[in-house]
PDB file of N, CA and C in Angstrom:
ATOM      1  N   MET A   1      16.020  -7.671  -2.675  1.00 57.00           N
ATOM      2  CA  MET A   1      15.608  -6.316  -2.395  1.00 57.00           C
ATOM      3  C   MET A   1      14.413  -6.353  -1.453  1.00 57.00           C
ATOM      4  N   ASN A   2      14.350  -5.417  -0.546  1.00 74.00           N
ATOM      5  CA  ASN A   2      13.249  -5.379   0.417  1.00 74.00           C
ATOM      6  C   ASN A   2      12.132  -4.488  -0.116  1.00 74.00           C
ATOM      7  N   TYR A   3      10.991  -5.100  -0.401  1.00 79.00           N
ATOM      8  CA  TYR A   3       9.841  -4.387  -0.937  1.00 79.00           C
ATOM      9  C   TYR A   3       8.773  -4.130   0.125  1.00 79.00           C
ATOM     10  N   LEU A   4       8.949  -4.648   1.339  1.00 86.00           N
ATOM     11  CA  LEU A   4       7.885  -4.651   2.330  1.00 86.00           C
ATOM     12  C   LEU A   4       8.282  -4.004   3.646  1.00 86.00           C
ATOM     13  N   THR A   5       7.289  -3.459   4.320  1.00 85.00           N
ATOM     14  CA  THR A   5       7.444  -2.997   5.689  1.00 85.00           C
ATOM     15  C   THR A   5       6.080  -3.063   6.369  1.00 85.00           C
ATOM     16  N   MET A   6       6.087  -3.274   7.665  1.00 86.00           N
ATOM     17  CA  MET A   6       4.841  -3.264   8.438  1.00 86.00           C
ATOM     18  C   MET A   6       4.781  -1.959   9.207  1.00 86.00           C
ATOM     19  N   GLN A   7       3.642  -1.311   9.174  1.00 82.00           N
ATOM     20  CA  GLN A   7       3.398  -0.100   9.943  1.00 82.00           C
ATOM     21  C   GLN A   7       2.130  -0.353  10.745  1.00 82.00           C
ATOM     22  N   GLY A   8       2.300  -0.655  12.010  1.00 85.00           N
ATOM     23  CA  GLY A   8       1.142  -0.987  12.835  1.00 85.00           C
ATOM     24  C   GLY A   8       0.490  -2.256  12.330  1.00 85.00           C
ATOM     25  N   ASP A   9      -0.761  -2.154  11.931  1.00 90.00           N
ATOM     26  CA  ASP A   9      -1.516  -3.304  11.445  1.00 90.00           C
ATOM     27  C   ASP A   9      -1.615  -3.317   9.918  1.00 90.00           C
ATOM     28  N   SER A  10      -0.773  -2.525   9.263  1.00 92.00           N
ATOM     29  CA  SER A  10      -0.846  -2.358   7.817  1.00 92.00           C
ATOM     30  C   SER A  10       0.447  -2.829   7.150  1.00 92.00           C
ATOM     31  N   LEU A  11       0.307  -3.516   6.025  1.00 92.00           N
ATOM     32  CA  LEU A  11       1.456  -3.935   5.222  1.00 92.00           C
ATOM     33  C   LEU A  11       1.680  -2.880   4.149  1.00 92.00           C
ATOM     34  N   HIS A  12       2.908  -2.363   4.057  1.00 92.00           N
ATOM     35  CA  HIS A  12       3.252  -1.392   3.026  1.00 92.00           C
ATOM     36  C   HIS A  12       4.143  -2.089   2.005  1.00 92.00           C
ATOM     37  N   VAL A  13       3.760  -1.986   0.734  1.00 91.00           N
ATOM     38  CA  VAL A  13       4.509  -2.594  -0.359  1.00 91.00           C
ATOM     39  C   VAL A  13       5.107  -1.471  -1.196  1.00 91.00           C
ATOM     40  N   PHE A  14       6.441  -1.418  -1.254  1.00 85.00           N
ATOM     41  CA  PHE A  14       7.143  -0.412  -2.048  1.00 85.00           C
ATOM     42  C   PHE A  14       7.291  -0.964  -3.461  1.00 85.00           C
ATOM     43  N   CYS A  15       6.631  -0.365  -4.422  1.00 84.00           N
ATOM     44  CA  CYS A  15       6.514  -0.905  -5.776  1.00 84.00           C
ATOM     45  C   CYS A  15       7.729  -0.588  -6.651  1.00 84.00           C
ATOM     46  N   LEU A  16       8.867  -1.167  -6.310  1.00 78.00           N
ATOM     47  CA  LEU A  16      10.072  -1.054  -7.121  1.00 78.00           C
ATOM     48  C   LEU A  16       9.968  -2.009  -8.300  1.00 78.00           C
ATOM     49  N   PRO A  17      10.824  -1.854  -9.312  1.00 76.00           N
ATOM     50  CA  PRO A  17      10.766  -2.781 -10.442  1.00 76.00           C
ATOM     51  C   PRO A  17      10.808  -4.239  -9.978  1.00 76.00           C
ATOM     52  N   GLU A  18       9.931  -5.034 -10.553  1.00 79.00           N
ATOM     53  CA  GLU A  18       9.819  -6.475 -10.318  1.00 79.00           C
ATOM     54  C   GLU A  18       9.223  -6.847  -8.967  1.00 79.00           C
ATOM     55  N   TRP A  19       8.671  -5.893  -8.225  1.00 83.00           N
ATOM     56  CA  TRP A  19       8.066  -6.213  -6.936  1.00 83.00           C
ATOM     57  C   TRP A  19       6.931  -7.210  -7.096  1.00 83.00           C
ATOM     58  N   SER A  20       6.187  -7.100  -8.189  1.00 84.00           N
ATOM     59  CA  SER A  20       4.987  -7.925  -8.360  1.00 84.00           C
ATOM     60  C   SER A  20       5.290  -9.387  -8.671  1.00 84.00           C
ATOM     61  N   VAL A  21       6.522  -9.692  -9.045  1.00 87.00           N
ATOM     62  CA  VAL A  21       6.885 -11.082  -9.333  1.00 87.00           C
ATOM     63  C   VAL A  21       7.708 -11.705  -8.207  1.00 87.00           C
ATOM     64  N   ASP A  22       7.940 -10.947  -7.150  1.00 89.00           N
ATOM     65  CA  ASP A  22       8.705 -11.446  -6.011  1.00 89.00           C
ATOM     66  C   ASP A  22       7.835 -12.399  -5.182  1.00 89.00           C
ATOM     67  N   SER A  23       8.295 -13.624  -5.004  1.00 92.00           N
ATOM     68  CA  SER A  23       7.486 -14.624  -4.286  1.00 92.00           C
ATOM     69  C   SER A  23       7.256 -14.242  -2.831  1.00 92.00           C
ATOM     70  N   GLY A  24       8.216 -13.565  -2.204  1.00 92.00           N
ATOM     71  CA  GLY A  24       8.046 -13.125  -0.824  1.00 92.00           C
ATOM     72  C   GLY A  24       6.963 -12.075  -0.689  1.00 92.00           C
ATOM     73  N   VAL A  25       6.890 -11.173  -1.664  1.00 92.00           N
ATOM     74  CA  VAL A  25       5.853 -10.149  -1.656  1.00 92.00           C
ATOM     75  C   VAL A  25       4.486 -10.798  -1.813  1.00 92.00           C
ATOM     76  N   ARG A  26       4.367 -11.707  -2.781  1.00 93.00           N
ATOM     77  CA  ARG A  26       3.079 -12.382  -3.003  1.00 93.00           C
ATOM     78  C   ARG A  26       2.627 -13.124  -1.754  1.00 93.00           C
ATOM     79  N   LEU A  27       3.551 -13.801  -1.088  1.00 94.00           N
ATOM     80  CA  LEU A  27       3.217 -14.536   0.134  1.00 94.00           C
ATOM     81  C   LEU A  27       2.783 -13.586   1.249  1.00 94.00           C
ATOM     82  N   ALA A  28       3.512 -12.490   1.436  1.00 93.00           N
ATOM     83  CA  ALA A  28       3.173 -11.524   2.483  1.00 93.00           C
ATOM     84  C   ALA A  28       1.820 -10.862   2.224  1.00 93.00           C
ATOM     85  N   VAL A  29       1.539 -10.537   0.962  1.00 94.00           N
ATOM     86  CA  VAL A  29       0.252  -9.924   0.616  1.00 94.00           C
ATOM     87  C   VAL A  29      -0.880 -10.913   0.864  1.00 94.00           C
ATOM     88  N   ARG A  30      -0.691 -12.144   0.453  1.00 95.00           N
ATOM     89  CA  ARG A  30      -1.714 -13.168   0.673  1.00 95.00           C
ATOM     90  C   ARG A  30      -1.988 -13.354   2.165  1.00 95.00           C
ATOM     91  N   LYS A  31      -0.919 -13.408   2.962  1.00 94.00           N
ATOM     92  CA  LYS A  31      -1.067 -13.577   4.407  1.00 94.00           C
ATOM     93  C   LYS A  31      -1.775 -12.369   5.034  1.00 94.00           C
ATOM     94  N   ALA A  32      -1.393 -11.162   4.607  1.00 94.00           N
ATOM     95  CA  ALA A  32      -2.037  -9.952   5.126  1.00 94.00           C
ATOM     96  C   ALA A  32      -3.521  -9.938   4.786  1.00 94.00           C
ATOM     97  N   GLU A  33      -3.860 -10.353   3.572  1.00 95.00           N
ATOM     98  CA  GLU A  33      -5.268 -10.418   3.176  1.00 95.00           C
ATOM     99  C   GLU A  33      -6.026 -11.412   4.053  1.00 95.00           C
ATOM    100  N   GLN A  34      -5.434 -12.576   4.296  1.00 96.00           N
ATOM    101  CA  GLN A  34      -6.076 -13.598   5.120  1.00 96.00           C
ATOM    102  C   GLN A  34      -6.278 -13.119   6.558  1.00 96.00           C
ATOM    103  N   GLU A  35      -5.343 -12.303   7.044  1.00 94.00           N
ATOM    104  CA  GLU A  35      -5.416 -11.792   8.415  1.00 94.00           C
ATOM    105  C   GLU A  35      -6.264 -10.528   8.522  1.00 94.00           C
ATOM    106  N   GLY A  36      -6.756 -10.042   7.390  1.00 95.00           N
ATOM    107  CA  GLY A  36      -7.600  -8.848   7.400  1.00 95.00           C
ATOM    108  C   GLY A  36      -6.834  -7.550   7.578  1.00 95.00           C
ATOM    109  N   ARG A  37      -5.537  -7.580   7.333  1.00 95.00           N
ATOM    110  CA  ARG A  37      -4.726  -6.363   7.453  1.00 95.00           C
ATOM    111  C   ARG A  37      -4.924  -5.489   6.215  1.00 95.00           C
ATOM    112  N   SER A  38      -4.732  -4.188   6.401  1.00 95.00           N
ATOM    113  CA  SER A  38      -4.785  -3.305   5.237  1.00 95.00           C
ATOM    114  C   SER A  38      -3.447  -3.390   4.504  1.00 95.00           C
ATOM    115  N   ILE A  39      -3.506  -3.182   3.204  1.00 95.00           N
ATOM    116  CA  ILE A  39      -2.302  -3.236   2.372  1.00 95.00           C
ATOM    117  C   ILE A  39      -2.217  -1.921   1.615  1.00 95.00           C
ATOM    118  N   ARG A  40      -1.070  -1.265   1.727  1.00 92.00           N
ATOM    119  CA  ARG A  40      -0.845   0.002   1.036  1.00 92.00           C
ATOM    120  C   ARG A  40       0.265  -0.201   0.014  1.00 92.00           C
ATOM    121  N   TYR A  41      -0.043   0.089  -1.246  1.00 92.00           N
ATOM    122  CA  TYR A  41       0.934  -0.004  -2.319  1.00 92.00           C
ATOM    123  C   TYR A  41       1.505   1.390  -2.557  1.00 92.00           C
ATOM    124  N   ILE A  42       2.823   1.526  -2.410  1.00 87.00           N
ATOM    125  CA  ILE A  42       3.476   2.829  -2.512  1.00 87.00           C
ATOM    126  C   ILE A  42       4.230   2.912  -3.834  1.00 87.00           C
ATOM    127  N   GLU A  43       3.794   3.833  -4.683  1.00 83.00           N
ATOM    128  CA  GLU A  43       4.462   4.080  -5.964  1.00 83.00           C
ATOM    129  C   GLU A  43       5.566   5.108  -5.731  1.00 83.00           C
ATOM    130  N   PRO A  44       6.827   4.714  -5.863  1.00 75.00           N
ATOM    131  CA  PRO A  44       7.931   5.641  -5.599  1.00 75.00           C
ATOM    132  C   PRO A  44       8.078   6.691  -6.699  1.00 75.00           C
ATOM    133  N   THR A  45       8.694   7.799  -6.335  1.00 73.00           N
ATOM    134  CA  THR A  45       9.001   8.840  -7.312  1.00 73.00           C
ATOM    135  C   THR A  45      10.230   8.422  -8.123  1.00 73.00           C
ATOM    136  N   ALA A  46      10.479   9.117  -9.207  1.00 68.00           N
ATOM    137  CA  ALA A  46      11.657   8.819 -10.031  1.00 68.00           C
ATOM    138  C   ALA A  46      12.940   8.959  -9.218  1.00 68.00           C
ATOM    139  N   LYS A  47      12.992   9.946  -8.340  1.00 69.00           N
ATOM    140  CA  LYS A  47      14.187  10.155  -7.507  1.00 69.00           C
ATOM    141  C   LYS A  47      14.404   8.966  -6.567  1.00 69.00           C
ATOM    142  N   GLN A  48      13.331   8.443  -5.979  1.00 69.00           N
ATOM    143  CA  GLN A  48      13.447   7.279  -5.101  1.00 69.00           C
ATOM    144  C   GLN A  48      13.887   6.051  -5.893  1.00 69.00           C
ATOM    145  N   LEU A  49      13.379   5.900  -7.107  1.00 69.00           N
ATOM    146  CA  LEU A  49      13.767   4.759  -7.928  1.00 69.00           C
ATOM    147  C   LEU A  49      15.236   4.834  -8.305  1.00 69.00           C
ATOM    148  N   CYS A  50      15.706   6.016  -8.651  1.00 69.00           N
ATOM    149  CA  CYS A  50      17.113   6.191  -9.006  1.00 69.00           C
ATOM    150  C   CYS A  50      17.996   5.846  -7.805  1.00 69.00           C
ATOM    151  N   ALA A  51      17.554   6.181  -6.614  1.00 69.00           N
ATOM    152  CA  ALA A  51      18.315   5.862  -5.403  1.00 69.00           C
ATOM    153  C   ALA A  51      18.391   4.354  -5.185  1.00 69.00           C
ATOM    154  N   ALA A  52      17.407   3.605  -5.687  1.00 67.00           N
ATOM    155  CA  ALA A  52      17.387   2.157  -5.529  1.00 67.00           C
ATOM    156  C   ALA A  52      18.184   1.444  -6.621  1.00 67.00           C
ATOM    157  N   CYS A  53      18.640   2.186  -7.604  1.00 71.00           N
ATOM    158  CA  CYS A  53      19.365   1.602  -8.733  1.00 71.00           C
ATOM    159  C   CYS A  53      20.682   0.976  -8.261  1.00 71.00           C
ATOM    160  N   PRO A  54      21.013  -0.213  -8.770  1.00 69.00           N
ATOM    161  CA  PRO A  54      22.244  -0.875  -8.351  1.00 69.00           C
ATOM    162  C   PRO A  54      23.512  -0.289  -8.969  1.00 69.00           C
ATOM    163  N   LEU A  55      23.381   0.607  -9.957  1.00 67.00           N
ATOM    164  CA  LEU A  55      24.564   1.205 -10.584  1.00 67.00           C
ATOM    165  C   LEU A  55      25.171   2.248  -9.663  1.00 67.00           C
ATOM    166  N   ASP A  56      26.481   2.363  -9.678  1.00 64.00           N
ATOM    167  CA  ASP A  56      27.183   3.271  -8.777  1.00 64.00           C
ATOM    168  C   ASP A  56      27.174   4.726  -9.242  1.00 64.00           C
ATOM    169  N   VAL A  57      27.037   4.960 -10.538  1.00 60.00           N
ATOM    170  CA  VAL A  57      27.105   6.320 -11.068  1.00 60.00           C
ATOM    171  C   VAL A  57      25.691   6.790 -11.400  1.00 60.00           C
ATOM    172  N   LYS A  58      25.267   7.909 -10.813  1.00 59.00           N
ATOM    173  CA  LYS A  58      23.934   8.451 -11.062  1.00 59.00           C
ATOM    174  C   LYS A  58      24.026   9.947 -11.317  1.00 59.00           C
ATOM    175  N   PRO A  59      23.300  10.520 -12.251  1.00 60.00           N
ATOM    176  CA  PRO A  59      22.526   9.768 -13.233  1.00 60.00           C
ATOM    177  C   PRO A  59      23.453   9.083 -14.219  1.00 60.00           C
ATOM    178  N   CYS A  60      23.045   7.954 -14.683  1.00 62.00           N
ATOM    179  CA  CYS A  60      23.923   7.125 -15.497  1.00 62.00           C
ATOM    180  C   CYS A  60      23.630   7.234 -16.988  1.00 62.00           C
ATOM    181  N   SER A  61      22.534   7.850 -17.372  1.00 58.00           N
ATOM    182  CA  SER A  61      22.115   7.975 -18.774  1.00 58.00           C
ATOM    183  C   SER A  61      21.758   6.636 -19.402  1.00 58.00           C
ATOM    184  N   TRP A  62      21.431   5.658 -18.584  1.00 57.00           N
ATOM    185  CA  TRP A  62      21.045   4.343 -19.082  1.00 57.00           C
ATOM    186  C   TRP A  62      19.590   4.406 -19.526  1.00 57.00           C
ATOM    187  N   LEU A  63      19.379   4.426 -20.834  1.00 56.00           N
ATOM    188  CA  LEU A  63      18.016   4.500 -21.361  1.00 56.00           C
ATOM    189  C   LEU A  63      17.712   3.269 -22.179  1.00 56.00           C
ATOM    190  N   PRO A  64      16.577   2.670 -22.110  1.00 60.00           N
ATOM    191  CA  PRO A  64      15.558   3.029 -21.130  1.00 60.00           C
ATOM    192  C   PRO A  64      15.916   2.422 -19.774  1.00 60.00           C
ATOM    193  N   CYS A  65      15.806   3.218 -18.774  1.00 66.00           N
ATOM    194  CA  CYS A  65      16.139   2.782 -17.422  1.00 66.00           C
ATOM    195  C   CYS A  65      15.002   1.946 -16.861  1.00 66.00           C
ATOM    196  N   PRO A  66      15.282   0.743 -16.358  1.00 61.00           N
ATOM    197  CA  PRO A  66      14.219  -0.071 -15.782  1.00 61.00           C
ATOM    198  C   PRO A  66      13.720   0.485 -14.456  1.00 61.00           C
ATOM    199  N   TYR A  67      14.435   1.443 -13.894  1.00 60.00           N
ATOM    200  CA  TYR A  67      14.040   2.015 -12.612  1.00 60.00           C
ATOM    201  C   TYR A  67      13.174   3.257 -12.784  1.00 60.00           C
ATOM    202  N   VAL A  68      13.476   4.095 -13.758  1.00 57.00           N
ATOM    203  CA  VAL A  68      12.690   5.324 -13.938  1.00 57.00           C
ATOM    204  C   VAL A  68      12.183   5.525 -15.358  1.00 57.00           C
ATOM    205  N   GLY A  69      12.688   4.784 -16.330  1.00 52.00           N
ATOM    206  CA  GLY A  69      12.240   4.952 -17.699  1.00 52.00           C
ATOM    207  C   GLY A  69      12.923   6.117 -18.395  1.00 52.00           C
ATOM    208  N   GLU A  70      13.677   6.888 -17.656  1.00 46.00           N
ATOM    209  CA  GLU A  70      14.416   8.019 -18.193  1.00 46.00           C
ATOM    210  C   GLU A  70      15.485   8.391 -17.163  1.00 46.00           C
ATOM    211  N   VAL A  71      16.346   9.303 -17.538  1.00 43.00           N
ATOM    212  CA  VAL A  71      17.374   9.755 -16.600  1.00 43.00           C
ATOM    213  C   VAL A  71      16.694  10.563 -15.521  1.00 43.00           C
ATOM    214  N   ALA A  72      16.960  10.218 -14.275  1.00 41.00           N
ATOM    215  CA  ALA A  72      16.340  10.951 -13.158  1.00 41.00           C
ATOM    216  C   ALA A  72      17.160  12.143 -12.766  1.00 41.00           C
TER     217      ALA A  72
END
């Protein structure tokens, strides 16, 4: 899953489930810090999280949902 994007001189991290344990994210954040770039952590809304869900049927009534914690 893609958790990162660059906007100008800033690294944007989209905080989807498990973003913080992704080795690529940790490496990119460390590199951005070393380069003095700003880092923006973006907390998605429940609707955005549901859109990122790998299940084909939405809302799926999967509780507790690891993406939103409830039905979106």
